[in-house]
Tab-separated table of C-alpha atoms in Angstrom:
chain	number	residue	atom	x	y	z
A	1	MET	CA	72.503	49.500	78.391
A	2	ASN	CA	72.324	52.869	76.766
A	3	THR	CA	72.771	56.143	78.636
A	4	VAL	CA	71.747	59.575	77.412
A	5	THR	CA	72.721	62.501	79.583
A	6	VAL	CA	72.243	66.194	78.985
A	7	THR	CA	72.152	68.747	81.742
A	8	ASP	CA	68.476	68.453	82.519
A	9	ARG	CA	67.923	64.739	82.333
A	10	ILE	CA	69.325	61.290	82.761
A	11	GLU	CA	67.952	58.624	80.493
A	12	LYS	CA	68.707	54.944	80.662
A	13	THR	CA	67.448	52.015	78.665
A	14	VAL	CA	67.986	48.471	79.775
A	15	HIS	CA	66.896	45.136	78.271
A	16	LEU	CA	65.692	42.772	80.948
A	17	HIS	CA	65.428	39.039	80.432
A	18	ALA	CA	62.053	38.878	82.117
A	19	PRO	CA	58.458	39.344	80.961
A	20	ARG	CA	56.900	42.771	81.254
A	21	SER	CA	54.422	41.734	83.947
A	22	ARG	CA	57.315	40.520	86.092
A	23	VAL	CA	59.216	43.787	85.660
A	24	TRP	CA	56.063	45.789	86.297
A	25	ARG	CA	55.543	44.094	89.650
A	26	ALA	CA	59.179	44.581	90.601
A	27	ILE	CA	58.773	48.315	90.018
A	28	THR	CA	55.278	49.082	91.250
A	29	ASP	CA	54.956	46.739	94.210
A	30	ALA	CA	56.455	48.935	96.908
A	31	ARG	CA	57.973	45.989	98.740
A	32	GLN	CA	59.582	44.566	95.610
A	33	PHE	CA	60.746	48.013	94.601
A	34	GLY	CA	62.320	48.382	98.004
A	35	SER	CA	64.206	45.122	97.778
A	36	TRP	CA	66.251	46.086	94.726
A	37	PHE	CA	66.277	49.812	95.329
A	38	ARG	CA	67.338	49.204	98.924
A	39	VAL	CA	64.685	51.194	100.689
A	40	ASN	CA	62.218	50.078	103.320
A	41	LEU	CA	59.038	51.701	101.977
A	42	GLU	CA	55.985	51.920	104.184
A	43	GLY	CA	52.700	51.600	102.307
A	44	ASP	CA	51.763	51.161	98.673
A	45	PHE	CA	52.276	53.186	95.535
A	46	LYS	CA	49.160	55.138	94.657
A	47	ALA	CA	48.862	57.996	92.201
A	48	GLY	CA	48.887	61.277	94.086
A	49	ALA	CA	50.165	59.693	97.282
A	50	THR	CA	53.448	60.255	99.069
A	51	ILE	CA	55.338	57.231	100.278
A	52	ARG	CA	58.352	57.186	102.571
A	53	GLY	CA	60.973	54.736	103.651
A	54	ARG	CA	64.338	54.281	105.279
A	55	ILE	CA	67.202	53.834	102.857
A	56	LEU	CA	68.940	50.476	103.262
A	57	GLU	CA	71.942	51.236	101.082
A	58	PRO	CA	75.121	50.851	103.159
A	59	GLY	CA	76.375	54.285	104.141
A	60	TYR	CA	73.012	55.946	103.571
A	61	GLU	CA	70.970	54.234	106.266
A	62	HIS	CA	70.448	57.471	108.164
A	63	LEU	CA	68.377	58.843	105.289
A	64	THR	CA	64.682	58.691	104.580
A	65	MET	CA	63.483	58.611	101.029
A	66	GLU	CA	60.243	60.249	99.968
A	67	MET	CA	58.447	59.633	96.701
A	68	LEU	CA	55.444	61.528	95.425
A	69	VAL	CA	53.725	59.143	93.019
A	70	GLU	CA	52.538	60.976	89.963
A	71	ARG	CA	51.157	58.408	87.513
A	72	ILE	CA	50.600	54.697	87.282
A	73	GLU	CA	49.539	53.297	83.906
A	74	PRO	CA	49.433	49.500	84.296
A	75	GLU	CA	52.365	47.661	82.710
A	76	HIS	CA	53.410	50.795	80.899
A	77	LEU	CA	54.321	53.821	82.981
A	78	PHE	CA	55.271	54.487	86.582
A	79	ALA	CA	56.158	58.082	87.430
A	80	TYR	CA	57.098	59.787	90.670
A	81	ARG	CA	58.822	62.913	91.944
A	82	TRP	CA	61.548	63.141	94.538
A	83	HIS	CA	64.474	65.181	95.724
A	84	PRO	CA	67.465	63.578	94.097
A	85	TYR	CA	70.513	62.795	96.097
A	86	ASP	CA	69.429	63.784	99.577
A	87	VAL	CA	72.667	63.632	101.456
A	88	ASP	CA	73.109	66.486	103.847
A	89	LEU	CA	70.789	66.214	106.827
A	90	LYS	CA	71.556	69.779	107.816
A	91	VAL	CA	70.028	71.085	104.629
A	92	ASP	CA	66.296	71.393	104.178
A	93	TYR	CA	65.614	70.325	100.618
A	94	SER	CA	61.861	70.479	100.921
A	95	GLN	CA	61.636	73.857	99.231
A	96	GLU	CA	63.755	72.775	96.309
A	97	PRO	CA	62.267	71.622	93.031
A	98	MET	CA	61.884	67.877	92.651
A	99	THR	CA	62.964	65.800	89.729
A	100	LEU	CA	60.541	63.567	87.861
A	101	VAL	CA	61.399	59.897	87.445
A	102	GLU	CA	59.574	57.905	84.786
A	103	PHE	CA	59.815	54.151	84.303
A	104	THR	CA	58.483	53.123	80.906
A	105	LEU	CA	58.069	49.457	79.981
A	106	GLN	CA	57.864	47.902	76.563
A	107	ALA	CA	57.432	44.198	75.902
A	108	GLN	CA	59.806	42.657	73.401
A	109	GLY	CA	58.880	39.003	73.020
A	110	ASP	CA	59.243	37.567	76.496
A	111	GLU	CA	61.732	40.248	77.397
A	112	THR	CA	61.259	43.824	78.514
A	113	VAL	CA	62.785	47.070	77.451
A	114	LEU	CA	62.817	49.412	80.419
A	115	THR	CA	63.529	53.097	80.030
A	116	ILE	CA	64.157	55.356	82.981
A	117	VAL	CA	64.149	59.107	82.608
A	118	GLU	CA	64.949	61.422	85.495
A	119	SER	CA	64.376	65.037	84.487
A	120	GLY	CA	64.211	68.510	85.968
A	121	PHE	CA	67.842	68.840	87.083
A	122	ASP	CA	68.268	72.260	85.578
A	123	ARG	CA	66.041	73.652	88.288
A	124	ILE	CA	68.172	72.223	91.074
A	125	PRO	CA	70.397	74.919	92.607
A	126	LEU	CA	73.998	74.810	91.559
A	127	ALA	CA	75.251	74.785	95.135
A	128	ARG	CA	73.307	71.611	95.688
A	129	ARG	CA	74.923	70.017	92.705
A	130	ALA	CA	78.293	70.728	94.220
A	131	GLU	CA	77.397	68.058	96.769
A	132	ALA	CA	78.446	65.598	94.135
A	133	PHE	CA	81.990	66.786	94.579
A	134	ARG	CA	81.927	66.522	98.303
A	135	MET	CA	80.527	63.043	98.153
A	136	ASN	CA	83.401	61.820	96.060
A	137	GLU	CA	85.849	59.873	98.106
A	138	GLY	CA	89.590	60.177	98.305
A	139	GLY	CA	91.758	63.211	98.701
A	140	TRP	CA	89.399	65.666	97.119
A	141	THR	CA	87.307	66.426	100.146
A	142	GLU	CA	88.990	69.644	101.146
A	143	GLN	CA	89.138	70.973	97.607
A	144	ALA	CA	85.512	70.117	97.206
A	145	ARG	CA	84.673	72.045	100.347
A	146	ARG	CA	86.463	75.048	98.941
A	147	LEU	CA	84.690	74.641	95.682
A	148	GLU	CA	81.393	74.368	97.431
A	149	ARG	CA	82.062	77.575	99.315
A	150	TYR	CA	82.933	79.220	96.067
A	151	VAL	CA	79.816	77.959	94.379
A	152	SER	CA	77.565	79.072	97.194
A	153	GLN	CA	79.097	82.529	97.006
A	154	GLN	CA	78.283	82.580	93.354
A	155	SER	CA	74.642	81.744	93.706
B	14	MET	CA	73.633	44.437	83.702
B	15	SER	CA	77.099	42.999	83.951
B	16	ARG	CA	77.079	43.682	80.229
B	17	SER	CA	76.719	47.379	80.755
B	18	SER	CA	79.606	49.770	80.925
B	19	ARG	CA	79.962	52.087	83.853
B	20	SER	CA	79.537	55.797	83.475
B	21	VAL	CA	82.603	57.948	83.260
B	22	SER	CA	84.073	58.514	86.695
B	23	SER	CA	83.074	61.894	88.035
B	24	VAL	CA	86.258	61.950	90.087
B	25	ARG	CA	88.373	61.619	87.004
B	26	ASP	CA	86.371	64.319	85.248
B	27	ALA	CA	86.682	66.669	88.160
B	28	ALA	CA	90.377	66.135	88.798
B	29	PRO	CA	91.722	69.018	86.668
B	30	VAL	CA	89.232	71.386	88.263
B	31	PHE	CA	90.240	70.360	91.736
B	32	ALA	CA	93.918	70.477	90.866
B	33	ALA	CA	93.502	74.013	89.560
B	34	LEU	CA	91.699	75.090	92.706
B	35	GLY	CA	94.066	73.296	95.050
B	36	ASP	CA	96.310	76.333	95.302
B	37	ALA	CA	95.644	79.244	97.623
B	38	THR	CA	96.545	81.932	95.098
B	39	ARG	CA	94.418	80.448	92.353
B	40	LEU	CA	91.527	79.939	94.696
B	41	SER	CA	91.703	83.568	95.781
B	42	LEU	CA	91.791	84.669	92.130
B	43	VAL	CA	88.701	82.597	91.462
B	44	THR	CA	86.957	84.073	94.474
B	45	ARG	CA	87.937	87.555	93.367
B	46	LEU	CA	86.586	87.038	89.848
B	47	CYS	CA	83.513	85.482	91.316
B	48	VAL	CA	82.778	88.416	93.605
B	49	ASP	CA	83.954	91.316	91.442
B	50	GLY	CA	83.311	89.982	87.950
B	51	PRO	CA	85.660	90.402	84.981
B	52	LEU	CA	88.930	92.118	85.947
B	53	SER	CA	92.179	93.127	84.305
B	54	ILE	CA	95.454	91.523	85.395
B	55	ALA	CA	96.439	94.854	86.896
B	56	ARG	CA	93.353	94.869	89.094
B	57	LEU	CA	93.783	91.217	89.967
B	58	SER	CA	97.372	91.834	91.001
B	59	GLU	CA	96.381	94.572	93.414
B	60	GLY	CA	96.631	93.321	96.926
B	61	ALA	CA	97.930	89.964	95.788
B	62	ASP	CA	101.006	88.793	97.629
B	63	VAL	CA	102.586	87.522	94.434
B	64	THR	CA	103.969	89.238	91.361
B	65	ARG	CA	101.959	90.146	88.332
B	66	GLN	CA	103.800	87.477	86.375
B	67	ALA	CA	102.769	84.905	88.935
B	68	VAL	CA	99.166	86.073	88.729
B	69	THR	CA	99.297	85.663	84.952
B	70	LYS	CA	100.715	82.169	85.345
B	71	HIS	CA	97.972	81.184	87.751
B	72	LEU	CA	95.293	82.640	85.496
B	73	ASN	CA	96.643	80.580	82.630
B	74	ALA	CA	96.483	77.494	84.820
B	75	LEU	CA	92.848	78.298	85.566
B	76	ALA	CA	92.212	78.744	81.849
B	77	ASP	CA	93.798	75.363	81.157
B	78	ALA	CA	91.360	73.787	83.592
B	79	GLY	CA	88.485	75.547	81.865
B	80	LEU	CA	87.762	77.718	84.866
B	81	ALA	CA	88.641	81.118	83.439
B	82	ARG	CA	89.092	82.836	80.131
B	83	ASN	CA	90.344	86.178	78.910
B	84	ARG	CA	89.445	88.693	76.302
B	85	ARG	CA	91.275	91.714	75.083
B	86	SER	CA	89.904	95.140	75.886
B	87	GLY	CA	92.094	97.811	74.360
B	88	ARG	CA	95.552	97.137	75.728
B	89	GLU	CA	94.413	95.045	78.591
B	90	LEU	CA	93.530	91.434	79.014
B	91	ILE	CA	90.306	91.069	80.944
B	92	TRP	CA	89.846	87.840	82.841
B	93	GLU	CA	86.569	86.301	83.745
B	94	LEU	CA	85.302	83.007	85.026
B	95	GLU	CA	84.212	80.433	82.529
B	96	PRO	CA	80.579	79.558	82.992
B	97	ARG	CA	81.014	76.174	84.547
B	98	ARG	CA	77.414	75.427	85.059
B	99	LEU	CA	77.415	72.840	82.364
B	100	ALA	CA	80.503	71.056	83.623
B	101	MET	CA	79.297	71.031	87.175
B	102	ALA	CA	75.846	69.868	86.251
B	103	ARG	CA	77.435	67.190	84.184
B	104	ARG	CA	79.433	65.817	87.087
B	105	TYR	CA	76.438	65.909	89.337
B	106	LEU	CA	74.488	63.923	86.794
B	107	ASP	CA	77.329	61.450	86.383
B	108	ARG	CA	77.109	60.715	90.054
B	109	ILE	CA	73.360	60.167	89.932
B	110	SER	CA	73.774	58.227	86.730
B	111	ASP	CA	76.136	55.850	88.544
B	112	GLN	CA	73.534	55.336	91.234
B	113	TRP	CA	70.930	54.461	88.613
B	114	ASP	CA	73.347	52.002	87.023
B	115	ALA	CA	73.746	50.264	90.343
B	116	ALA	CA	70.003	50.250	91.049
B	117	LEU	CA	69.182	48.930	87.578
B	118	GLY	CA	71.790	46.230	87.993
B	119	ARG	CA	70.022	45.104	91.129
B	120	LEU	CA	66.645	45.294	89.389
B	121	ALA	CA	67.941	43.118	86.537
B	122	ALA	CA	69.249	40.552	89.002
B	123	PHE	CA	65.950	40.706	90.865
B	124	VAL	CA	63.657	40.080	87.885
B	125	GLU	CA	65.922	37.712	85.980
B	126	GLU	CA	66.628	35.374	88.873
B	127	ARG	CA	63.274	33.687	88.989
């Protein structure tokens, strides 16, 4: 796997030992998506539609995930917007900018090259990004809280 | 996906920053610079309960962690915070990047199993 990261985007490319049609279903069938992404989505993916589901990831089960489907181009592109890293239930993220996630598929023989790009991070408030510190485990929690206070003063 | 390498640990990246901030004096200096902007050592020492030498030492520690920098203005050294936006954004992305790695690992297992 190859990872490209600048401040505004995360890009990942992975070679999957499965045909493109198989990968496409795993990504765009909401139930299949949910099984590997660990979210219990209710409904189907449709361009322009919002779909929600309970997160099944251990430790995050209290969270609901919301995806605004942007584009579906069969076997090629699946794009949606969401609020990345929704962790603090006390914070209303709904007014914050969303990031755009794009899954792009390319057949390579009977294998598939999948590229994922999540972009738009530069518009996410800095204080929100400091959550990443707080979420880190170990002895850093208090320092992170201080840092978060500092960051929120700054913004 | 077992072939893939994990992203750099955000904890490890952040450690020097946290270590630098894990001291009450340094944290107050950071807060001061944050609120009041660039300041001379003389100004920063005002109201501090430590000596000017100690303030200088702490500022250097902050500089070592990439949190502050100084520039000369006449006879004085002016200290200011280092724009850390990039570093912070980077760590945030590392965390999300790790989550994608995990999700893609599960996707690979999911589609390759059958």
